């Protein structure tokens, strides 16, 4: 069933678990995610990033996402990830996404506030919830953003002011993770997470979850992070079992799905994700 993230996040906050947000780039990845969600009978956030619109159009993503969500026996959110252009984010709202992220985290603070408020004013009357980011989760060469950017931590003061000025539905924060592949395991600033959670009442979101360490991510899920984005680990797992000699198209597709499914299944356990009755 297609739902908004607000319904799921309220429950996740009370029961102290996180929900995986998985980026799909085609029907095969989407099928893999939904197979695991249905098998485990657990909620899922299926995300489409603006950066992937060269691979699949927003219209295609909307049609596929809504189809799988409507036919699912579990709650599914169709989310726009890292929407950076105002018009693109508004199109996602019009096309039936139930959640959108406006990512103006690299803009000056007041410009981030302005863009976020504009999207909220457009999305809320249409029943769509909004995520924004304060601080910045950086990236190296990776699947989501091929421009190298540096991370900078979210401060509790900025997070509090940003929430008070925007009344955003959920807030992505930067506490030590990054998009893409790591060398080693990142150090998560749990003190900063605690500081932010004490002054920001809305659900908190963590980007760059892949390979951030199971213990780190489990602790984040227990400490008010309700949504954790994973993508790089899923893509890496999809090709891990392929051999150089493999040529059959259907076998390749099956092996890609199998790799993805095993990783998502693992992260459901790490995030302590629980069944939700909506």
Short mmCIF file of the C-alpha atoms (twelve columns), coordinates in Angstrom:
data_MODEL
# 
_entry.id   MODEL 
# 
loop_
_atom_site.group_PDB 
_atom_site.id 
_atom_site.type_symbol 
_atom_site.label_atom_id 
_atom_site.label_alt_id 
_atom_site.label_comp_id 
_atom_site.label_asym_id 
_atom_site.label_seq_id 
_atom_site.Cartn_x 
_atom_site.Cartn_y 
_atom_site.Cartn_z 
_atom_site.pdbx_PDB_model_num 
ATOM 1   C CA . UNK A 1   0.000  0.000   0.000   1 
ATOM 2   C CA . UNK A 2   1.203  3.487   -0.814  1 
ATOM 3   C CA . UNK A 3   1.576  5.707   2.269   1 
ATOM 4   C CA . UNK A 4   3.387  8.856   3.390   1 
ATOM 5   C CA . UNK A 5   6.508  8.662   5.528   1 
ATOM 6   C CA . UNK A 6   4.819  10.627  8.317   1 
ATOM 7   C CA . UNK A 7   2.638  7.647   9.194   1 
ATOM 8   C CA . UNK A 8   5.642  5.330   9.395   1 
ATOM 9   C CA . UNK A 9   7.974  7.746   11.172  1 
ATOM 10  C CA . UNK A 10  5.539  8.360   14.013  1 
ATOM 11  C CA . UNK A 11  5.516  4.634   14.736  1 
ATOM 12  C CA . UNK A 12  9.266  4.229   14.248  1 
ATOM 13  C CA . UNK A 13  9.952  6.996   16.768  1 
ATOM 14  C CA . UNK A 14  7.786  5.344   19.401  1 
ATOM 15  C CA . UNK A 15  9.184  1.851   18.835  1 
ATOM 16  C CA . UNK A 16  12.787 2.968   18.190  1 
ATOM 17  C CA . UNK A 17  13.604 1.522   14.808  1 
ATOM 18  C CA . UNK A 18  14.626 2.805   11.399  1 
ATOM 19  C CA . UNK A 19  13.241 2.100   7.939   1 
ATOM 20  C CA . UNK A 20  15.592 1.528   4.999   1 
ATOM 21  C CA . UNK A 21  15.350 3.935   2.077   1 
ATOM 22  C CA . UNK A 22  16.519 2.170   -1.078  1 
ATOM 23  C CA . UNK A 23  17.148 3.951   -4.360  1 
ATOM 24  C CA . UNK A 24  15.809 2.227   -7.464  1 
ATOM 25  C CA . UNK A 25  17.217 2.877   -10.925 1 
ATOM 26  C CA . UNK A 26  15.166 0.375   -12.926 1 
ATOM 27  C CA . UNK A 27  12.449 -2.228  -12.545 1 
ATOM 28  C CA . UNK A 28  14.897 -4.956  -11.565 1 
ATOM 29  C CA . UNK A 29  16.199 -3.103  -8.515  1 
ATOM 30  C CA . UNK A 30  12.656 -2.204  -7.511  1 
ATOM 31  C CA . UNK A 31  11.527 -5.827  -7.798  1 
ATOM 32  C CA . UNK A 32  14.408 -6.925  -5.575  1 
ATOM 33  C CA . UNK A 33  13.529 -4.418  -2.862  1 
ATOM 34  C CA . UNK A 34  9.843  -5.282  -2.907  1 
ATOM 35  C CA . UNK A 35  10.539 -9.024  -2.804  1 
ATOM 36  C CA . UNK A 36  12.358 -8.638  0.511   1 
ATOM 37  C CA . UNK A 37  9.811  -6.226  1.989   1 
ATOM 38  C CA . UNK A 38  6.962  -8.605  1.132   1 
ATOM 39  C CA . UNK A 39  8.832  -11.653 2.420   1 
ATOM 40  C CA . UNK A 40  9.678  -9.959  5.706   1 
ATOM 41  C CA . UNK A 41  6.334  -8.111  5.890   1 
ATOM 42  C CA . UNK A 42  8.136  -4.900  6.735   1 
ATOM 43  C CA . UNK A 43  7.674  -1.282  5.597   1 
ATOM 44  C CA . UNK A 44  9.950  0.173   2.937   1 
ATOM 45  C CA . UNK A 45  10.857 3.533   1.436   1 
ATOM 46  C CA . UNK A 46  11.538 3.263   -2.287  1 
ATOM 47  C CA . UNK A 47  13.495 6.301   -3.430  1 
ATOM 48  C CA . UNK A 48  14.307 7.830   -6.771  1 
ATOM 49  C CA . UNK A 49  17.115 10.382  -6.868  1 
ATOM 50  C CA . UNK A 50  17.113 13.369  -9.187  1 
ATOM 51  C CA . UNK A 51  20.695 12.418  -10.085 1 
ATOM 52  C CA . UNK A 52  19.343 9.236   -11.687 1 
ATOM 53  C CA . UNK A 53  16.946 11.012  -14.043 1 
ATOM 54  C CA . UNK A 54  19.425 10.429  -16.863 1 
ATOM 55  C CA . UNK A 55  18.936 6.683   -16.345 1 
ATOM 56  C CA . UNK A 56  15.163 6.754   -15.854 1 
ATOM 57  C CA . UNK A 57  12.772 9.647   -16.266 1 
ATOM 58  C CA . UNK A 58  10.821 10.967  -13.308 1 
ATOM 59  C CA . UNK A 59  7.615  9.941   -15.070 1 
ATOM 60  C CA . UNK A 60  8.847  6.343   -15.459 1 
ATOM 61  C CA . UNK A 61  9.955  6.237   -11.826 1 
ATOM 62  C CA . UNK A 62  6.559  7.488   -10.687 1 
ATOM 63  C CA . UNK A 63  4.642  4.894   -12.695 1 
ATOM 64  C CA . UNK A 64  6.848  2.009   -11.561 1 
ATOM 65  C CA . UNK A 65  6.954  3.104   -7.940  1 
ATOM 66  C CA . UNK A 66  3.210  3.606   -7.662  1 
ATOM 67  C CA . UNK A 67  2.522  0.270   -9.349  1 
ATOM 68  C CA . UNK A 68  4.657  -1.726  -6.943  1 
ATOM 69  C CA . UNK A 69  3.534  0.233   -3.898  1 
ATOM 70  C CA . UNK A 70  -0.181 -0.106  -4.674  1 
ATOM 71  C CA . UNK A 71  0.183  -3.864  -5.138  1 
ATOM 72  C CA . UNK A 72  2.240  -4.406  -1.984  1 
ATOM 73  C CA . UNK A 73  0.789  -5.906  1.173   1 
ATOM 74  C CA . UNK A 74  3.128  -3.742  3.283   1 
ATOM 75  C CA . UNK A 75  3.323  0.056   3.707   1 
ATOM 76  C CA . UNK A 76  5.523  1.618   1.011   1 
ATOM 77  C CA . UNK A 77  6.609  5.244   0.644   1 
ATOM 78  C CA . UNK A 78  7.476  6.601   -2.813  1 
ATOM 79  C CA . UNK A 79  10.148 9.188   -2.085  1 
ATOM 80  C CA . UNK A 80  12.088 11.679  -4.191  1 
ATOM 81  C CA . UNK A 81  15.697 11.659  -2.975  1 
ATOM 82  C CA . UNK A 82  18.035 14.670  -3.210  1 
ATOM 83  C CA . UNK A 83  15.753 16.863  -5.274  1 
ATOM 84  C CA . UNK A 84  17.823 19.955  -6.010  1 
ATOM 85  C CA . UNK A 85  15.703 21.824  -8.561  1 
ATOM 86  C CA . UNK A 86  12.485 23.410  -7.308  1 
ATOM 87  C CA . UNK A 87  10.562 22.586  -10.497 1 
ATOM 88  C CA . UNK A 88  11.768 18.974  -10.467 1 
ATOM 89  C CA . UNK A 89  10.601 18.507  -6.870  1 
ATOM 90  C CA . UNK A 90  7.210  20.032  -7.654  1 
ATOM 91  C CA . UNK A 91  6.829  17.689  -10.631 1 
ATOM 92  C CA . UNK A 92  7.442  14.751  -8.312  1 
ATOM 93  C CA . UNK A 93  4.630  15.988  -6.082  1 
ATOM 94  C CA . UNK A 94  2.316  16.286  -9.088  1 
ATOM 95  C CA . UNK A 95  3.261  12.792  -10.304 1 
ATOM 96  C CA . UNK A 96  2.204  11.108  -7.088  1 
ATOM 97  C CA . UNK A 97  5.328  10.811  -4.947  1 
ATOM 98  C CA . UNK A 98  4.166  10.735  -1.319  1 
ATOM 99  C CA . UNK A 99  7.387  12.188  0.060   1 
ATOM 100 C CA . UNK A 100 9.956  14.568  -1.432  1 
ATOM 101 C CA . UNK A 101 13.365 15.804  -0.360  1 
ATOM 102 C CA . UNK A 102 14.463 19.295  -1.217  1 
ATOM 103 C CA . UNK A 103 18.247 19.286  -0.864  1 
ATOM 104 C CA . UNK A 104 19.555 22.827  -0.644  1 
ATOM 105 C CA . UNK A 105 22.157 21.865  1.949   1 
ATOM 106 C CA . UNK A 106 25.012 23.396  -0.049  1 
ATOM 107 C CA . UNK A 107 23.222 26.743  -0.292  1 
ATOM 108 C CA . UNK A 108 23.538 29.490  2.335   1 
ATOM 109 C CA . UNK A 109 21.315 28.867  5.377   1 
ATOM 110 C CA . UNK A 110 18.637 31.415  4.474   1 
ATOM 111 C CA . UNK A 111 18.427 30.162  0.891   1 
ATOM 112 C CA . UNK A 112 18.002 26.610  2.191   1 
ATOM 113 C CA . UNK A 113 15.169 27.864  4.389   1 
ATOM 114 C CA . UNK A 114 13.543 29.744  1.510   1 
ATOM 115 C CA . UNK A 115 13.596 26.779  -0.873  1 
ATOM 116 C CA . UNK A 116 12.370 24.379  1.785   1 
ATOM 117 C CA . UNK A 117 9.445  26.644  2.680   1 
ATOM 118 C CA . UNK A 118 8.510  26.982  -0.986  1 
ATOM 119 C CA . UNK A 119 8.359  23.203  -1.390  1 
ATOM 120 C CA . UNK A 120 6.416  22.759  1.864   1 
ATOM 121 C CA . UNK A 121 3.850  25.352  0.751   1 
ATOM 122 C CA . UNK A 122 3.424  23.419  -2.500  1 
ATOM 123 C CA . UNK A 123 3.530  19.861  -1.128  1 
ATOM 124 C CA . UNK A 124 1.508  20.011  2.084   1 
ATOM 125 C CA . UNK A 125 -1.812 21.064  0.503   1 
ATOM 126 C CA . UNK A 126 -1.378 18.076  -1.826  1 
ATOM 127 C CA . UNK A 127 -0.836 15.617  1.027   1 
ATOM 128 C CA . UNK A 128 2.895  15.163  0.424   1 
ATOM 129 C CA . UNK A 129 5.484  15.313  3.202   1 
ATOM 130 C CA . UNK A 130 8.841  17.073  2.912   1 
ATOM 131 C CA . UNK A 131 12.383 16.189  3.971   1 
ATOM 132 C CA . UNK A 132 15.224 18.708  3.956   1 
ATOM 133 C CA . UNK A 133 18.899 18.636  4.916   1 
ATOM 134 C CA . UNK A 134 20.906 20.928  7.175   1 
ATOM 135 C CA . UNK A 135 24.645 20.476  7.331   1 
ATOM 136 C CA . UNK A 136 25.913 18.457  4.398   1 
ATOM 137 C CA . UNK A 137 26.604 14.755  3.815   1 
ATOM 138 C CA . UNK A 138 29.470 14.801  1.340   1 
ATOM 139 C CA . UNK A 139 30.359 12.411  -1.447  1 
ATOM 140 C CA . UNK A 140 33.262 10.935  -3.314  1 
ATOM 141 C CA . UNK A 141 32.966 9.186   -6.692  1 
ATOM 142 C CA . UNK A 142 29.823 7.126   -6.242  1 
ATOM 143 C CA . UNK A 143 26.499 6.039   -7.678  1 
ATOM 144 C CA . UNK A 144 24.424 8.980   -6.480  1 
ATOM 145 C CA . UNK A 145 26.517 12.070  -7.094  1 
ATOM 146 C CA . UNK A 146 29.679 12.140  -9.147  1 
ATOM 147 C CA . UNK A 147 30.756 15.544  -7.904  1 
ATOM 148 C CA . UNK A 148 33.186 15.275  -4.995  1 
ATOM 149 C CA . UNK A 149 31.926 17.271  -2.011  1 
ATOM 150 C CA . UNK A 150 33.127 17.535  1.560   1 
ATOM 151 C CA . UNK A 151 30.914 16.776  4.546   1 
ATOM 152 C CA . UNK A 152 30.258 19.344  7.223   1 
ATOM 153 C CA . UNK A 153 28.518 18.493  10.471  1 
ATOM 154 C CA . UNK A 154 25.086 19.744  11.408  1 
ATOM 155 C CA . UNK A 155 25.051 21.892  14.528  1 
ATOM 156 C CA . UNK A 156 22.233 21.671  17.041  1 
ATOM 157 C CA . UNK A 157 21.754 25.446  16.817  1 
ATOM 158 C CA . UNK A 158 21.347 25.401  13.036  1 
ATOM 159 C CA . UNK A 159 19.049 22.371  13.144  1 
ATOM 160 C CA . UNK A 160 16.793 24.007  15.743  1 
ATOM 161 C CA . UNK A 161 16.606 27.304  13.873  1 
ATOM 162 C CA . UNK A 162 16.013 25.560  10.553  1 
ATOM 163 C CA . UNK A 163 13.123 23.524  11.958  1 
ATOM 164 C CA . UNK A 164 11.569 26.554  13.655  1 
ATOM 165 C CA . UNK A 165 11.707 28.576  10.426  1 
ATOM 166 C CA . UNK A 166 10.439 25.848  8.095   1 
ATOM 167 C CA . UNK A 167 8.370  23.360  10.140  1 
ATOM 168 C CA . UNK A 168 9.777  20.645  7.852   1 
ATOM 169 C CA . UNK A 169 8.418  17.101  8.325   1 
ATOM 170 C CA . UNK A 170 11.788 15.344  8.672   1 
ATOM 171 C CA . UNK A 171 15.364 16.516  8.750   1 
ATOM 172 C CA . UNK A 172 18.478 14.902  7.286   1 
ATOM 173 C CA . UNK A 173 21.565 15.638  9.356   1 
ATOM 174 C CA . UNK A 174 25.303 15.184  8.902   1 
ATOM 175 C CA . UNK A 175 27.042 13.377  11.769  1 
ATOM 176 C CA . UNK A 176 29.884 11.526  10.048  1 
ATOM 177 C CA . UNK A 177 28.542 9.482   7.139   1 
ATOM 178 C CA . UNK A 178 29.156 10.110  3.428   1 
ATOM 179 C CA . UNK A 179 27.735 8.965   0.118   1 
ATOM 180 C CA . UNK A 180 29.650 6.307   -1.785  1 
ATOM 181 C CA . UNK A 181 32.358 3.823   -0.835  1 
ATOM 182 C CA . UNK A 182 34.354 4.174   2.356   1 
ATOM 183 C CA . UNK A 183 37.931 3.262   3.129   1 
ATOM 184 C CA . UNK A 184 37.420 1.889   6.633   1 
ATOM 185 C CA . UNK A 185 34.417 2.548   8.859   1 
ATOM 186 C CA . UNK A 186 33.346 6.136   9.579   1 
ATOM 187 C CA . UNK A 187 33.189 7.580   13.072  1 
ATOM 188 C CA . UNK A 188 29.673 8.671   13.935  1 
ATOM 189 C CA . UNK A 189 29.315 11.683  16.225  1 
ATOM 190 C CA . UNK A 190 26.681 10.314  18.586  1 
ATOM 191 C CA . UNK A 191 27.065 13.273  20.924  1 
ATOM 192 C CA . UNK A 192 26.038 15.563  18.079  1 
ATOM 193 C CA . UNK A 193 23.077 13.294  17.299  1 
ATOM 194 C CA . UNK A 194 21.961 13.534  20.927  1 
ATOM 195 C CA . UNK A 195 22.314 17.325  20.934  1 
ATOM 196 C CA . UNK A 196 20.220 17.653  17.781  1 
ATOM 197 C CA . UNK A 197 17.547 15.196  18.900  1 
ATOM 198 C CA . UNK A 198 17.054 17.183  22.112  1 
ATOM 199 C CA . UNK A 199 16.157 20.399  20.278  1 
ATOM 200 C CA . UNK A 200 14.503 19.146  17.071  1 
ATOM 201 C CA . UNK A 201 11.167 17.350  17.627  1 
ATOM 202 C CA . UNK A 202 10.712 15.980  14.099  1 
ATOM 203 C CA . UNK A 203 12.079 12.645  12.824  1 
ATOM 204 C CA . UNK A 204 15.760 12.611  11.852  1 
ATOM 205 C CA . UNK A 205 17.204 11.029  8.711   1 
ATOM 206 C CA . UNK A 206 20.660 9.623   7.971   1 
ATOM 207 C CA . UNK A 207 22.125 9.629   4.462   1 
ATOM 208 C CA . UNK A 208 25.180 7.645   3.399   1 
ATOM 209 C CA . UNK A 209 24.298 4.568   5.442   1 
ATOM 210 C CA . UNK A 210 26.143 2.048   3.256   1 
ATOM 211 C CA . UNK A 211 29.130 0.454   5.030   1 
ATOM 212 C CA . UNK A 212 28.830 2.822   7.970   1 
ATOM 213 C CA . UNK A 213 29.121 -0.100  10.380  1 
ATOM 214 C CA . UNK A 214 26.296 -2.274  11.656  1 
ATOM 215 C CA . UNK A 215 26.826 -1.252  15.284  1 
ATOM 216 C CA . UNK A 216 26.811 2.433   14.306  1 
ATOM 217 C CA . UNK A 217 23.616 2.108   12.314  1 
ATOM 218 C CA . UNK A 218 21.837 0.043   14.977  1 
ATOM 219 C CA . UNK A 219 22.683 2.711   17.539  1 
ATOM 220 C CA . UNK A 220 21.415 5.446   15.212  1 
ATOM 221 C CA . UNK A 221 18.129 3.566   14.831  1 
ATOM 222 C CA . UNK A 222 17.770 3.440   18.610  1 
ATOM 223 C CA . UNK A 223 18.594 7.141   18.970  1 
ATOM 224 C CA . UNK A 224 15.789 8.787   16.913  1 
ATOM 225 C CA . UNK A 225 17.081 8.195   13.381  1 
ATOM 226 C CA . UNK A 226 13.979 6.792   11.652  1 
ATOM 227 C CA . UNK A 227 15.159 6.591   8.028   1 
ATOM 228 C CA . UNK A 228 18.551 5.368   6.839   1 
ATOM 229 C CA . UNK A 229 19.510 5.609   3.181   1 
ATOM 230 C CA . UNK A 230 21.409 2.700   1.666   1 
ATOM 231 C CA . UNK A 231 22.329 2.375   -1.972  1 
ATOM 232 C CA . UNK A 232 26.029 1.832   -2.618  1 
ATOM 233 C CA . UNK A 233 26.096 -1.456  -0.667  1 
ATOM 234 C CA . UNK A 234 23.095 -2.682  -2.649  1 
ATOM 235 C CA . UNK A 235 24.714 -1.864  -5.978  1 
ATOM 236 C CA . UNK A 236 28.029 -3.423  -4.964  1 
ATOM 237 C CA . UNK A 237 26.261 -6.602  -3.854  1 
ATOM 238 C CA . UNK A 238 24.314 -6.834  -7.099  1 
ATOM 239 C CA . UNK A 239 27.465 -7.528  -9.146  1 
ATOM 240 C CA . UNK A 240 29.518 -9.417  -6.580  1 
ATOM 241 C CA . UNK A 241 28.329 -12.858 -7.676  1 
ATOM 242 C CA . UNK A 242 28.580 -12.310 -11.412 1 
ATOM 243 C CA . UNK A 243 31.289 -14.172 -13.296 1 
ATOM 244 C CA . UNK A 244 33.152 -12.777 -16.283 1 
ATOM 245 C CA . UNK A 245 31.835 -15.604 -18.430 1 
ATOM 246 C CA . UNK A 246 28.187 -15.018 -17.605 1 
ATOM 247 C CA . UNK A 247 26.267 -14.080 -20.704 1 
ATOM 248 C CA . UNK A 248 22.649 -15.119 -20.255 1 
ATOM 249 C CA . UNK A 249 20.586 -11.960 -19.745 1 
ATOM 250 C CA . UNK A 250 17.960 -13.541 -17.499 1 
ATOM 251 C CA . UNK A 251 20.524 -15.239 -15.275 1 
ATOM 252 C CA . UNK A 252 22.394 -11.979 -14.918 1 
ATOM 253 C CA . UNK A 253 19.210 -10.187 -13.864 1 
ATOM 254 C CA . UNK A 254 18.427 -12.917 -11.347 1 
ATOM 255 C CA . UNK A 255 21.918 -12.763 -9.839  1 
ATOM 256 C CA . UNK A 256 21.715 -8.983  -9.585  1 
ATOM 257 C CA . UNK A 257 18.446 -9.248  -7.655  1 
ATOM 258 C CA . UNK A 258 19.781 -11.994 -5.388  1 
ATOM 259 C CA . UNK A 259 22.728 -9.858  -4.326  1 
ATOM 260 C CA . UNK A 260 20.514 -6.866  -3.613  1 
ATOM 261 C CA . UNK A 261 17.993 -8.934  -1.684  1 
ATOM 262 C CA . UNK A 262 20.614 -10.391 0.667   1 
ATOM 263 C CA . UNK A 263 21.918 -6.940  1.627   1 
ATOM 264 C CA . UNK A 264 18.483 -5.401  2.193   1 
ATOM 265 C CA . UNK A 265 17.495 -8.390  4.304   1 
ATOM 266 C CA . UNK A 266 20.624 -7.831  6.405   1 
ATOM 267 C CA . UNK A 267 19.914 -4.138  6.929   1 
ATOM 268 C CA . UNK A 268 16.346 -4.822  8.015   1 
ATOM 269 C CA . UNK A 269 17.896 -6.729  10.918  1 
ATOM 270 C CA . UNK A 270 20.475 -4.033  11.643  1 
ATOM 271 C CA . UNK A 271 17.856 -1.263  11.696  1 
ATOM 272 C CA . UNK A 272 15.554 -3.293  13.956  1 
ATOM 273 C CA . UNK A 273 12.733 -2.554  11.483  1 
ATOM 274 C CA . UNK A 274 9.378  -3.772  12.768  1 
ATOM 275 C CA . UNK A 275 6.045  -4.677  11.265  1 
ATOM 276 C CA . UNK A 276 3.693  -1.732  10.976  1 
ATOM 277 C CA . UNK A 277 -0.058 -2.034  10.845  1 
ATOM 278 C CA . UNK A 278 -1.582 0.850   8.885   1 
# 
